[in-house]
Amino acid sequence: MSLDLYGTTVQSRLLLGTSLYPSPAIMLESLKASAAEIATVSLRRESGTERAGQAFWSLIKDSGVQVLPNTAGCKTVKEAVTTAQMARELFDTPWVKLEVIGEDDTLQPDVFGLVEAARILCFEGFEVFPYTTEDLVVAEKLLAAGCEVLMPWGAPIGSGRGLNNLYGLRSLRAHFPKVPLVIDAGIGLPSHAAQAMEMGYDAIMLNTAVAKAGDPVAMARAFAAATDAGRTAYEADPMETRDMAAPSTPVAGTPFWNN
Amino acid sequence: MPNSSSNAPRVEIVGSGVVGLTCALAFAERGCPVTLIAGSAGPDASCCSWWAGGMLAPGCEMESAEPIIGVLGAESMAFWDQLDPKPVKNGTLVVAAARDTPDLKRFGRVTEGWEPADSARIAALEPDLAERFATGLFFPQESHFDPREVLPALVERLKSLGVSFRFEEALSDSHLEADPEADWRIDCRGLAARDKLPDLRGVKGEMLLLKTNEVTLSRPIRLLHPRIPLYIVPRADGLFMVGATMIESEERDRPTVRSMLELLSAAYALHPAFGEAEVIEIGVDARPAFPDNLPRIRKDGRTLRVNGMYRHGYLAAPAVARRAADYLLEGRVPEDIGTRGDYE
């Protein structure tokens, strides 16, 4: 059941974001309830000068999760690279969730800038988790740039729409059977997470669906259960669908061979 | 004016923000001789109460706050209604752009005390917003005031009760380490008390003061947005307070271009006439908050620390101050806030 990300083995296949919660205390409780071992932390807004966000970051670090700093809100390669370098220093980790946002309305990745930034950061020794679309060619280029994990979106960030392009996500999974693929963004309900896991995705990354739920802690628990259920189902090799009914018990007395 | 009874304990208040002033009032009204010490020359830009929106909106705050804030808020609103200048009870109007309707639905689902407002109702409430928003939520019970009128008024009220003020007296660490001359010291220093409250953190907030005669609003307007929810509070003389960012940072300076863009975009989205408004002031400070964003009273020898109002200074302080006085003068432990989720 365990998952390997850049040589780090985790048991939980749920990654949780740490923004938008009613309070840090509820965020920490949600982290615990989700059993997530990896939490993303946004650096851009909280950075400021002289580590002014330290109090908040300490709470997350002290909870024992592995911090995956992200470059949320960055719109240019330069911004993203600078933010990643700052994150490496602050959190003492080569990990970075790379976001280069290309469009304000959909917050969709600028895949050109993403590939370029990934190339720079991988060269500098970062272990890059790129937030990308389901586009196969972009995925190829990210892998060529040195990424060993991909994080395709399900739907636009914070939209809660689930998996928008099932066909695209299936092809991506089929094309890269060995690459850890984490669905990042767009997940609104535990059933969305279960669906992605049933399709063979390796993990789920989400934030808003938990943080903005009426009861974030209970929702974190629900997502943990759904992610587990989806993974177990995938490993159990689901049945094939078929067009006609196939009775699970013999229909006694029907001389079907005479039909 | 209550008489200072000879056996009432003498109280030293440190800090002149809304917590210091309401604590001073709570003790003075019960006959304690009170001295208030502060580094400032009076309520001014050095405390984050100065920068507050001044919205008394317990209904709206329930969107993200714990129920206890609603309890404290109801008590505090009754408190403010007794003081001059009285809060303006015109309610709060919550609106969202058409594309952010899901945020409005969620807001309505997790809050109480609102009435639906269609475009006709919105136009009746705020004629300048007619045709601009199709749906909204109206919280008729809520009110607002200008903190910069309220804080000096509180000082005057305290003076009339015989409270002595020692302004412009920055207390040294050694003074604060030593036992108070008075029977009790109430530490209301906000974020400056971090040395004694290691789990206190700052949450940076930025605000703007705009001036225009082209827009008239009668009540605070909250504009919902999935990432940057903002509000605009009308003040006298064509002034509008636009607030406020919420950033996990201890910085008390350095307002950023990004934040200003967000605040100004929100104002402009609410009404294009704000495009021609004059920028009067850019404010920035950090709110003192505990990990659960709820206030605390902590006793430490003969010092009582009252802190962690987060974004609920005016909504929580009077009720918390009352609990502080109940605690020290009557031994009544403030169960609802004092022991809640303590990280000690």
Coordinates of C-alpha atoms in Angstrom, one line a residue:
Chain A
M1 CA 0.0 0.0 0.0
S2 CA 2.9 2.4 0.5
L3 CA 3.9 5.1 -1.9
D4 CA 7.4 6.2 -2.9
L5 CA 7.9 9.8 -3.8
Y6 CA 11.5 10.7 -4.6
G7 CA 12.8 8.0 -2.3
T8 CA 10.5 8.9 0.6
T9 CA 8.0 6.2 1.5
V10 CA 4.6 7.2 2.8
Q11 CA 1.7 5.1 3.9
S12 CA -1.0 7.7 3.4
R13 CA -2.0 8.5 -0.2
L14 CA -3.7 11.7 0.8
L15 CA -1.7 15.0 0.7
L16 CA -3.4 18.0 2.4
G17 CA -3.0 21.7 1.9
T18 CA -2.8 24.1 4.9
S19 CA -4.6 27.2 3.7
L20 CA -8.1 28.6 4.2
Y21 CA -8.9 26.8 7.5
P22 CA -10.9 28.7 10.1
S23 CA -7.9 28.5 12.5
P24 CA -4.5 26.8 12.7
A25 CA -5.9 24.6 15.5
I26 CA -8.6 23.2 13.1
M27 CA -6.0 22.9 10.4
L28 CA -3.9 20.7 12.7
E29 CA -6.8 18.6 13.8
S30 CA -7.8 18.1 10.1
L31 CA -4.2 17.0 9.3
K32 CA -4.4 14.5 12.1
A33 CA -7.8 13.2 11.0
S34 CA -6.7 12.9 7.4
A35 CA -3.7 10.8 8.5
A36 CA -1.8 12.7 5.8
E37 CA 2.0 12.5 6.1
I38 CA 2.7 15.3 3.6
A39 CA 1.3 18.8 3.9
T40 CA 1.7 21.6 1.4
V41 CA 2.6 25.1 2.6
S42 CA 2.1 28.2 0.6
L43 CA 5.1 30.5 0.8
R44 CA 4.3 33.4 -1.5
R45 CA 2.0 35.3 0.7
E46 CA 3.4 34.4 4.1
S47 CA 7.0 35.0 3.2
G48 CA 7.5 38.7 3.7
T49 CA 10.8 39.5 5.3
E50 CA 12.8 37.9 8.0
R51 CA 10.7 34.8 8.2
A52 CA 7.7 36.6 9.5
G53 CA 5.5 33.5 8.8
Q54 CA 7.6 31.4 11.2
A55 CA 4.9 31.0 13.9
F56 CA 2.5 29.5 11.5
W57 CA 5.0 27.2 9.8
S58 CA 6.3 26.0 13.1
L59 CA 2.8 24.7 14.0
I60 CA 2.8 22.6 10.8
K61 CA 6.4 21.4 11.2
D62 CA 5.8 20.4 14.8
S63 CA 2.8 18.3 13.8
G64 CA 5.3 15.8 12.3
V65 CA 4.2 15.9 8.7
Q66 CA 6.6 16.3 5.9
V67 CA 6.3 19.8 4.5
L68 CA 5.9 20.2 0.7
P69 CA 6.4 23.9 0.1
N70 CA 4.5 25.2 -2.9
T71 CA 4.9 28.2 -5.2
A72 CA 1.2 29.0 -5.2
G73 CA 0.4 32.4 -6.8
C74 CA 3.6 32.6 -8.9
K75 CA 3.0 33.7 -12.4
T76 CA 6.5 33.8 -13.9
V77 CA 9.4 31.3 -14.0
K78 CA 11.5 33.7 -12.1
E79 CA 9.0 34.2 -9.3
A80 CA 8.5 30.4 -9.0
V81 CA 12.3 29.7 -9.0
T82 CA 13.0 32.4 -6.4
T83 CA 10.1 31.1 -4.2
A84 CA 11.4 27.6 -4.4
Q85 CA 14.9 28.6 -3.4
M86 CA 13.5 30.5 -0.4
A87 CA 11.4 27.4 0.5
R88 CA 14.4 25.2 0.4
E89 CA 16.2 27.4 2.8
L90 CA 13.2 27.9 5.2
F91 CA 12.1 24.3 5.3
D92 CA 15.4 22.5 4.7
T93 CA 13.9 20.3 2.0
P94 CA 14.6 19.8 -1.7
W95 CA 10.9 19.2 -2.3
V96 CA 8.8 21.8 -4.0
K97 CA 5.3 21.7 -5.4
L98 CA 5.8 23.8 -8.5
E99 CA 3.0 26.0 -9.6
V100 CA 3.3 28.5 -12.4
I101 CA -0.2 30.0 -12.9
G102 CA -1.0 31.1 -16.4
E103 CA -4.6 32.4 -16.2
D104 CA -6.4 34.2 -13.4
D105 CA -9.9 32.9 -14.0
T106 CA -9.1 29.2 -14.1
L107 CA -5.8 29.3 -12.3
Q108 CA -4.6 26.8 -14.8
P109 CA -0.9 26.1 -15.1
D110 CA 1.2 28.0 -17.7
V111 CA 2.7 24.8 -19.0
F112 CA 5.4 26.5 -20.9
G113 CA 6.7 28.4 -17.8
L114 CA 6.1 25.2 -15.8
V115 CA 8.4 23.1 -18.0
E116 CA 11.1 25.8 -18.0
A117 CA 10.9 26.3 -14.2
A118 CA 11.0 22.6 -13.7
R119 CA 14.1 22.3 -15.8
I120 CA 15.9 25.0 -13.8
L121 CA 14.9 23.6 -10.4
C122 CA 15.7 20.0 -11.2
F123 CA 19.1 21.1 -12.4
E124 CA 19.6 22.9 -9.1
G125 CA 18.8 19.6 -7.3
F126 CA 15.2 20.2 -6.3
E127 CA 12.8 17.4 -6.2
V128 CA 9.9 18.9 -8.2
F129 CA 6.2 18.1 -7.9
P130 CA 4.8 20.0 -10.9
Y131 CA 1.2 21.1 -10.9
T132 CA 0.2 20.4 -14.5
T133 CA -2.8 19.6 -16.8
E134 CA -3.5 16.1 -18.1
D135 CA -1.7 16.9 -21.3
L136 CA 0.5 14.0 -22.4
V137 CA 3.1 16.1 -24.2
V138 CA 3.6 18.5 -21.3
A139 CA 3.9 15.4 -19.0
E140 CA 6.7 14.0 -21.3
K141 CA 8.5 17.3 -21.2
L142 CA 8.3 17.5 -17.4
L143 CA 9.7 14.0 -17.0
A144 CA 12.5 14.9 -19.5
A145 CA 13.2 18.0 -17.4
G146 CA 13.9 15.7 -14.4
C147 CA 10.5 15.5 -12.6
E148 CA 9.8 12.1 -11.1
V149 CA 6.3 12.8 -9.9
L150 CA 3.5 14.5 -11.8
M151 CA 0.5 16.3 -10.3
P152 CA -2.2 16.7 -12.9
W153 CA -5.3 18.7 -12.1
G154 CA -8.8 17.1 -11.7
A155 CA -10.4 20.5 -12.3
P156 CA -9.5 24.2 -11.6
I157 CA -8.2 24.9 -8.1
G158 CA -10.9 25.4 -5.6
S159 CA -13.7 24.5 -8.0
G160 CA -14.7 21.2 -6.4
R161 CA -15.8 19.8 -9.7
G162 CA -14.0 16.5 -9.5
L163 CA -12.4 14.9 -12.5
N164 CA -13.3 17.0 -15.5
N165 CA -11.5 15.1 -18.3
L166 CA -11.8 11.4 -17.5
Y167 CA -10.5 10.3 -20.9
G168 CA -7.4 12.5 -20.6
L169 CA -6.7 11.4 -17.1
R170 CA -7.1 7.7 -18.1
S171 CA -4.7 8.2 -21.0
L172 CA -2.2 9.9 -18.8
R173 CA -2.3 7.0 -16.3
A174 CA -2.0 4.5 -19.1
H175 CA 0.9 6.3 -20.7
F176 CA 3.0 6.5 -17.6
P177 CA 2.2 3.4 -15.6
K178 CA 5.4 3.7 -13.5
V179 CA 5.4 7.5 -12.7
P180 CA 3.7 8.5 -9.4
L181 CA 0.7 10.5 -10.5
V182 CA -1.0 12.7 -7.9
I183 CA -4.3 14.3 -8.6
D184 CA -4.0 17.9 -7.5
A185 CA -6.8 20.4 -7.5
G186 CA -10.5 20.3 -8.3
I187 CA -11.4 17.6 -5.9
G188 CA -14.7 18.5 -4.1
L189 CA -16.0 15.3 -2.7
P190 CA -14.6 12.0 -1.3
S191 CA -16.3 10.2 -4.2
H192 CA -14.1 12.2 -6.6
A193 CA -11.0 11.1 -4.7
A194 CA -12.2 7.5 -4.6
Q195 CA -12.8 7.7 -8.4
A196 CA -9.3 8.9 -9.1
M197 CA -7.8 6.2 -6.9
E198 CA -9.9 3.5 -8.6
M199 CA -8.4 4.6 -11.9
G200 CA -5.0 3.9 -10.6
Y201 CA -3.8 7.3 -9.6
D202 CA -1.2 7.1 -6.8
A203 CA -2.4 9.8 -4.5
I204 CA -4.7 12.8 -4.0
M205 CA -3.7 16.3 -3.1
L206 CA -6.5 18.7 -1.9
N207 CA -7.1 21.7 0.3
T208 CA -10.3 23.7 -0.2
A209 CA -12.6 20.6 0.0
V210 CA -11.5 20.1 3.6
A211 CA -10.7 23.6 4.7
K212 CA -14.0 25.1 3.5
A213 CA -16.3 22.2 4.7
G214 CA -18.7 23.0 7.5
D215 CA -16.7 20.5 9.6
P216 CA -13.2 20.3 8.2
V217 CA -12.1 17.6 10.6
A218 CA -14.9 15.2 9.7
M219 CA -14.3 15.9 6.0
A220 CA -10.6 15.1 6.4
R221 CA -11.6 11.8 7.9
A222 CA -14.0 11.1 5.0
F223 CA -11.3 11.9 2.4
A224 CA -8.9 9.5 4.1
A225 CA -11.5 6.7 4.0
A226 CA -12.4 7.4 0.4
T227 CA -8.8 7.5 -0.7
D228 CA -8.1 4.2 1.1
A229 CA -11.2 2.7 -0.4
G230 CA -10.3 3.8 -3.9
R231 CA -6.8 2.4 -3.6
T232 CA -7.9 -0.9 -2.2
A233 CA -10.5 -1.2 -5.0
Y234 CA -7.8 -0.5 -7.6
E235 CA -5.5 -3.2 -6.1
A236 CA -8.4 -5.6 -5.9
D237 CA -8.8 -5.4 -9.7
P238 CA -12.3 -4.2 -10.3
M239 CA -14.6 -6.2 -12.6
E240 CA -15.1 -5.1 -16.2
T241 CA -18.3 -3.3 -17.1
R242 CA -20.6 -5.0 -19.6
D243 CA -23.7 -3.9 -21.6
M244 CA -26.1 -6.7 -20.5
A245 CA -27.2 -7.8 -17.1
A246 CA -25.2 -10.8 -15.7
P247 CA -27.1 -12.4 -12.8
S248 CA -24.9 -13.1 -9.9
T249 CA -27.1 -16.2 -9.0
P250 CA -28.3 -18.8 -11.5
V251 CA -31.8 -18.2 -12.6
A252 CA -33.4 -21.5 -11.7
G253 CA -35.8 -23.2 -14.1
T254 CA -34.9 -21.2 -17.1
P255 CA -34.0 -23.4 -20.0
F256 CA -31.6 -20.9 -21.3
W257 CA -29.9 -23.4 -23.6
N258 CA -33.2 -23.6 -25.6
N259 CA -33.2 -19.9 -26.3
Chain B
M1 CA -19.8 57.3 39.3
P2 CA -18.9 54.3 41.5
N3 CA -17.0 55.0 44.7
S4 CA -13.6 53.3 45.0
S5 CA -14.2 51.1 48.0
S6 CA -11.1 50.9 50.2
N7 CA -10.8 47.2 50.0
A8 CA -11.2 46.9 46.2
P9 CA -8.0 45.7 44.7
R10 CA -5.8 48.3 42.8
V11 CA -5.4 47.4 39.2
E12 CA -2.7 48.3 36.7
I13 CA -3.6 47.9 33.0
V14 CA -0.8 47.7 30.5
G15 CA -1.9 48.6 26.9
S16 CA -4.3 51.1 25.5
G17 CA -5.9 49.1 22.7
V18 CA -9.5 48.1 22.8
V19 CA -8.6 45.3 25.3
G20 CA -6.8 47.6 27.7
L21 CA -9.5 50.2 27.6
T22 CA -12.4 47.8 28.1
C23 CA -10.6 46.0 30.9
A24 CA -9.9 49.3 32.5
L25 CA -13.6 50.1 32.3
A26 CA -14.7 46.6 33.6
F27 CA -12.5 47.1 36.8
A28 CA -13.2 50.8 37.3
E29 CA -17.0 50.2 37.1
R30 CA -16.6 47.7 40.0
G31 CA -14.9 50.2 42.1
C32 CA -11.3 49.3 41.6
P33 CA -8.7 52.1 41.5
V34 CA -7.3 51.7 38.0
T35 CA -4.1 53.0 36.4
L36 CA -3.6 52.5 32.7
I37 CA 0.0 52.5 31.4
A38 CA 0.8 52.6 27.7
G39 CA 3.8 53.5 25.5
S40 CA 1.5 55.5 23.2
A41 CA 0.3 59.0 23.7
G42 CA -3.3 57.7 23.6
P43 CA -5.2 55.4 21.3
D44 CA -3.3 55.8 18.0
A45 CA -1.7 54.0 15.1
S46 CA 0.6 51.9 17.3
C47 CA -2.2 49.5 18.3
C48 CA -4.1 47.3 15.9
S49 CA -7.4 48.4 17.3
W50 CA -6.8 51.7 15.4
W51 CA -6.8 49.9 12.1
A52 CA -9.9 47.8 12.7
G53 CA -13.0 48.0 10.5
G54 CA -15.3 48.6 13.4
M55 CA -17.9 46.1 12.3
L56 CA -20.1 44.5 15.0
A57 CA -21.1 41.6 12.9
P58 CA -21.4 38.4 14.9
G59 CA -23.7 36.9 12.3
C60 CA -21.3 37.3 9.4
E61 CA -18.3 36.3 11.5
M62 CA -19.9 32.9 12.1
E63 CA -18.8 32.1 8.6
S64 CA -15.5 31.0 10.0
A65 CA -15.5 31.7 13.7
E66 CA -16.3 29.3 16.6
P67 CA -19.7 29.7 18.3
I68 CA -18.1 31.3 21.4
I69 CA -17.4 34.4 19.3
G70 CA -21.2 34.7 18.7
V71 CA -21.7 34.5 22.5
L72 CA -19.1 37.1 23.2
G73 CA -20.3 39.2 20.3
A74 CA -23.9 39.4 21.6
E75 CA -22.6 40.5 25.0
S76 CA -20.2 43.0 23.5
M77 CA -22.9 44.5 21.2
A78 CA -25.0 45.2 24.3
F79 CA -22.0 46.9 25.9
W80 CA -21.3 49.2 22.9
D81 CA -25.0 50.1 22.7
Q82 CA -24.6 51.7 26.1
L83 CA -21.7 53.9 25.1
D84 CA -21.4 57.1 23.0
P85 CA -20.9 57.3 20.1
K86 CA -23.5 54.6 19.6
P87 CA -23.0 52.0 16.8
V88 CA -25.0 52.6 13.7
K89 CA -27.5 49.7 13.5
N90 CA -28.0 49.5 9.7
G91 CA -27.0 45.8 9.4
T92 CA -24.6 44.2 7.0
L93 CA -25.1 43.5 3.3
V94 CA -23.2 40.5 1.9
V95 CA -22.9 40.3 -1.9
A96 CA -20.9 38.3 -4.5
A97 CA -20.3 38.6 -8.2
A98 CA -22.5 36.3 -10.2
R99 CA -19.6 33.8 -10.8
D100 CA -19.1 33.5 -7.0
T101 CA -22.7 32.6 -6.2
P102 CA -21.5 29.3 -4.6
D103 CA -19.6 31.3 -2.0
L104 CA -22.8 33.2 -1.2
K105 CA -24.8 30.0 -0.8
R106 CA -22.1 28.6 1.5
F107 CA -22.1 31.8 3.5
G108 CA -25.8 31.6 4.0
R109 CA -25.7 28.0 4.9
V110 CA -23.2 28.4 7.8
T111 CA -24.6 31.7 9.2
E112 CA -27.8 32.7 10.8
G113 CA -29.8 35.9 11.2
W114 CA -29.9 37.0 7.6
E115 CA -32.7 37.7 5.2
P116 CA -32.4 37.0 1.5
A117 CA -31.9 40.2 -0.6
D118 CA -32.8 40.2 -4.3
S119 CA -31.8 43.0 -6.6
A120 CA -34.9 45.1 -5.6
R121 CA -34.1 44.8 -1.9
I122 CA -30.4 45.5 -2.5
A123 CA -31.4 48.6 -4.4
A124 CA -33.7 49.7 -1.6
L125 CA -31.0 49.2 1.0
E126 CA -28.1 50.6 -1.0
P127 CA -29.4 52.7 -4.0
D128 CA -25.8 53.0 -5.3
L129 CA -25.5 49.2 -5.6
A130 CA -28.8 48.9 -7.6
E131 CA -28.4 46.7 -10.7
R132 CA -24.9 45.7 -9.6
F133 CA -25.8 42.6 -7.7
A134 CA -28.6 40.1 -8.3
T135 CA -28.6 38.4 -4.9
G136 CA -27.2 39.0 -1.4
L137 CA -27.7 38.4 2.2
F138 CA -28.9 41.1 4.6
F139 CA -28.0 40.8 8.3
P140 CA -30.4 43.4 9.8
Q141 CA -29.1 43.1 13.5
E142 CA -25.5 44.1 12.9
S143 CA -23.9 47.4 13.4
H144 CA -20.8 49.4 12.8
F145 CA -18.8 52.4 14.2
D146 CA -15.6 54.2 13.7
P147 CA -12.9 52.8 16.0
R148 CA -11.1 56.2 15.9
E149 CA -14.1 57.8 17.5
V150 CA -14.8 55.0 19.9
L151 CA -11.3 54.6 21.4
P152 CA -11.0 58.3 22.5
A153 CA -14.5 58.2 23.8
L154 CA -13.6 55.3 25.9
V155 CA -10.6 57.2 27.3
E156 CA -12.9 60.1 28.2
R157 CA -15.4 57.8 29.9
L158 CA -12.5 56.2 31.9
K159 CA -11.3 59.6 33.0
S160 CA -14.7 60.5 34.2
L161 CA -14.6 57.3 36.3
G162 CA -11.3 58.4 37.9
V163 CA -9.0 56.1 36.0
S164 CA -5.5 57.6 35.9
F165 CA -3.5 57.4 32.7
R166 CA 0.2 57.1 32.3
F167 CA 0.6 57.5 28.5
E168 CA 4.0 57.6 26.8
E169 CA 5.5 55.4 29.4
A170 CA 7.1 52.4 27.6
L171 CA 7.5 49.8 30.3
S172 CA 10.8 48.0 30.5
D173 CA 11.1 44.3 30.6
S174 CA 12.3 44.5 34.2
H175 CA 9.2 46.4 35.2
L176 CA 7.0 43.8 33.6
E177 CA 9.0 41.0 35.2
A178 CA 8.6 42.5 38.7
D179 CA 5.4 42.2 40.7
P180 CA 3.1 45.1 40.1
E181 CA 2.8 47.9 42.6
A182 CA -0.9 47.5 42.3
D183 CA -2.7 44.3 43.5
W184 CA -3.1 43.1 39.9
R185 CA -1.6 43.8 36.6
I186 CA -3.7 43.2 33.5
D187 CA -1.4 42.6 30.5
C188 CA -3.3 43.8 27.4
R189 CA -0.3 44.3 25.2
G190 CA -1.5 42.3 22.2
L191 CA 1.3 40.9 20.1
A192 CA 3.9 42.6 22.2
A193 CA 3.1 40.1 24.9
R194 CA 4.5 37.3 22.8
D195 CA 7.5 37.0 25.2
K196 CA 5.0 35.7 27.8
L197 CA 2.7 33.9 25.5
P198 CA 4.8 31.7 23.2
D199 CA 1.7 30.3 21.4
L200 CA 0.6 33.8 20.4
R201 CA 1.2 34.6 16.7
G202 CA 0.6 37.6 14.5
V203 CA -1.9 37.6 11.5
K204 CA -1.0 40.4 9.2
G205 CA -3.8 42.7 8.0
E206 CA -3.7 45.5 5.5
M207 CA -6.4 48.1 5.0
L208 CA -7.1 51.2 3.0
L209 CA -8.9 54.4 3.7
L210 CA -10.6 55.9 0.6
K211 CA -12.5 59.1 0.1
T212 CA -15.1 59.8 -2.5
N213 CA -18.4 61.7 -2.7
E214 CA -19.6 59.7 -5.6
V215 CA -20.6 56.7 -3.6
T216 CA -22.9 56.5 -0.6
L217 CA -23.3 53.4 1.5
S218 CA -25.3 53.1 4.7
R219 CA -23.8 50.0 6.1
P220 CA -20.7 47.7 5.8
I221 CA -20.7 45.7 2.5
R222 CA -19.0 42.3 2.4
L223 CA -17.9 41.2 -1.0
L224 CA -17.4 37.4 -1.1
H225 CA -14.6 35.9 -3.2
P226 CA -13.2 32.4 -3.1
R227 CA -9.7 33.7 -2.2
I228 CA -9.9 37.3 -1.2
P229 CA -13.1 38.1 0.7
L230 CA -13.2 41.8 1.6
Y231 CA -15.4 44.4 3.1
I232 CA -16.1 48.2 2.8
V233 CA -17.2 50.1 5.8
P234 CA -18.7 53.6 5.3
R235 CA -17.4 56.4 7.6
A236 CA -18.2 60.0 8.0
D237 CA -17.2 62.7 5.4
G238 CA -17.1 60.4 2.4
L239 CA -14.5 58.1 3.9
F240 CA -14.5 54.3 3.3
M241 CA -12.5 51.7 5.1
V242 CA -11.6 48.8 2.8
G243 CA -10.2 45.8 4.6
A244 CA -8.6 43.6 5.3
T245 CA -6.1 41.0 4.3
M246 CA -5.4 38.0 6.5
I247 CA -1.8 36.8 6.1
E248 CA 0.0 34.3 8.4
S249 CA 2.8 36.7 9.1
E250 CA 4.1 38.7 12.0
E251 CA 5.0 41.7 10.0
R252 CA 3.5 45.0 11.2
D253 CA 4.6 47.0 8.3
R254 CA 5.3 46.7 4.6
P255 CA 1.9 46.8 2.9
T256 CA 2.4 44.9 -0.4
V257 CA 1.4 45.8 -3.9
R258 CA -0.5 42.5 -4.2
S259 CA -2.6 43.3 -1.2
M260 CA -3.4 46.8 -2.4
L261 CA -4.3 45.4 -5.8
E262 CA -6.8 43.0 -4.1
L263 CA -8.3 45.7 -1.8
L264 CA -8.6 48.2 -4.6
S265 CA -10.0 45.7 -7.1
A266 CA -12.6 44.7 -4.5
A267 CA -13.6 48.4 -4.1
Y268 CA -13.7 48.9 -7.8
A269 CA -15.7 45.7 -8.3
L270 CA -18.2 46.9 -5.8
H271 CA -18.6 50.3 -7.5
P272 CA -16.6 51.7 -10.4
A273 CA -16.8 55.2 -8.9
F274 CA -14.2 54.0 -6.4
G275 CA -11.8 54.2 -9.3
E276 CA -11.8 58.0 -8.8
A277 CA -11.6 57.9 -5.0
E278 CA -8.7 59.4 -3.2
V279 CA -6.4 57.1 -1.4
I280 CA -6.2 58.6 2.1
E281 CA -4.3 56.0 4.0
I282 CA -2.7 52.6 3.8
G283 CA -2.7 50.8 7.1
V284 CA -1.0 47.6 8.2
D285 CA -0.6 45.8 11.5
A286 CA -0.7 42.2 12.9
R287 CA -3.6 40.8 14.9
P288 CA -2.7 38.8 18.0
A289 CA -4.0 35.3 17.8
F290 CA -3.8 31.9 19.5
P291 CA -3.8 28.7 17.4
D292 CA -7.5 28.4 17.5
N293 CA -8.0 32.1 16.9
L294 CA -10.0 32.5 20.1
P295 CA -9.3 34.9 23.1
R296 CA -7.7 33.7 26.3
I297 CA -7.3 34.9 29.9
R298 CA -4.3 33.5 31.6
K299 CA -3.3 34.1 35.2
D300 CA 0.4 34.2 35.9
G301 CA 1.2 35.2 39.5
R302 CA -0.4 38.6 40.1
T303 CA -0.6 39.2 36.4
L304 CA -3.6 38.4 34.2
R305 CA -2.9 38.2 30.5
V306 CA -5.9 39.0 28.3
N307 CA -5.0 38.4 24.6
G308 CA -5.7 36.7 21.3
M309 CA -8.7 38.7 20.1
Y310 CA -7.6 38.0 16.5
R311 CA -9.9 39.8 14.1
H312 CA -12.6 40.1 16.8
G313 CA -11.3 43.0 19.0
Y314 CA -14.4 45.0 19.2
L315 CA -16.7 42.0 19.1
A316 CA -14.9 40.1 21.9
A317 CA -13.0 42.6 24.1
P318 CA -15.9 44.0 26.2
A319 CA -17.2 40.5 27.0
V320 CA -13.7 39.1 27.7
A321 CA -12.9 42.1 29.9
R322 CA -16.0 41.4 31.9
R323 CA -14.8 37.8 32.4
A324 CA -11.4 39.0 33.5
A325 CA -13.1 41.2 36.2
D326 CA -15.4 38.3 37.2
Y327 CA -12.3 36.1 37.5
L328 CA -10.2 38.3 39.7
L329 CA -12.9 40.0 41.8
E330 CA -15.3 37.1 42.3
G331 CA -13.1 34.1 41.6
R332 CA -15.4 33.0 38.7
V333 CA -13.3 31.0 36.3
P334 CA -14.2 31.9 32.7
E335 CA -15.0 28.4 31.7
D336 CA -16.1 29.3 28.2
I337 CA -12.9 30.9 27.1
G338 CA -10.3 30.4 29.8
T339 CA -9.8 26.7 29.6
R340 CA -10.7 26.3 26.0
G341 CA -8.1 24.4 24.0
D342 CA -5.2 25.6 26.1
Y343 CA -1.8 24.8 24.6
E344 CA 0.0 25.2 27.8

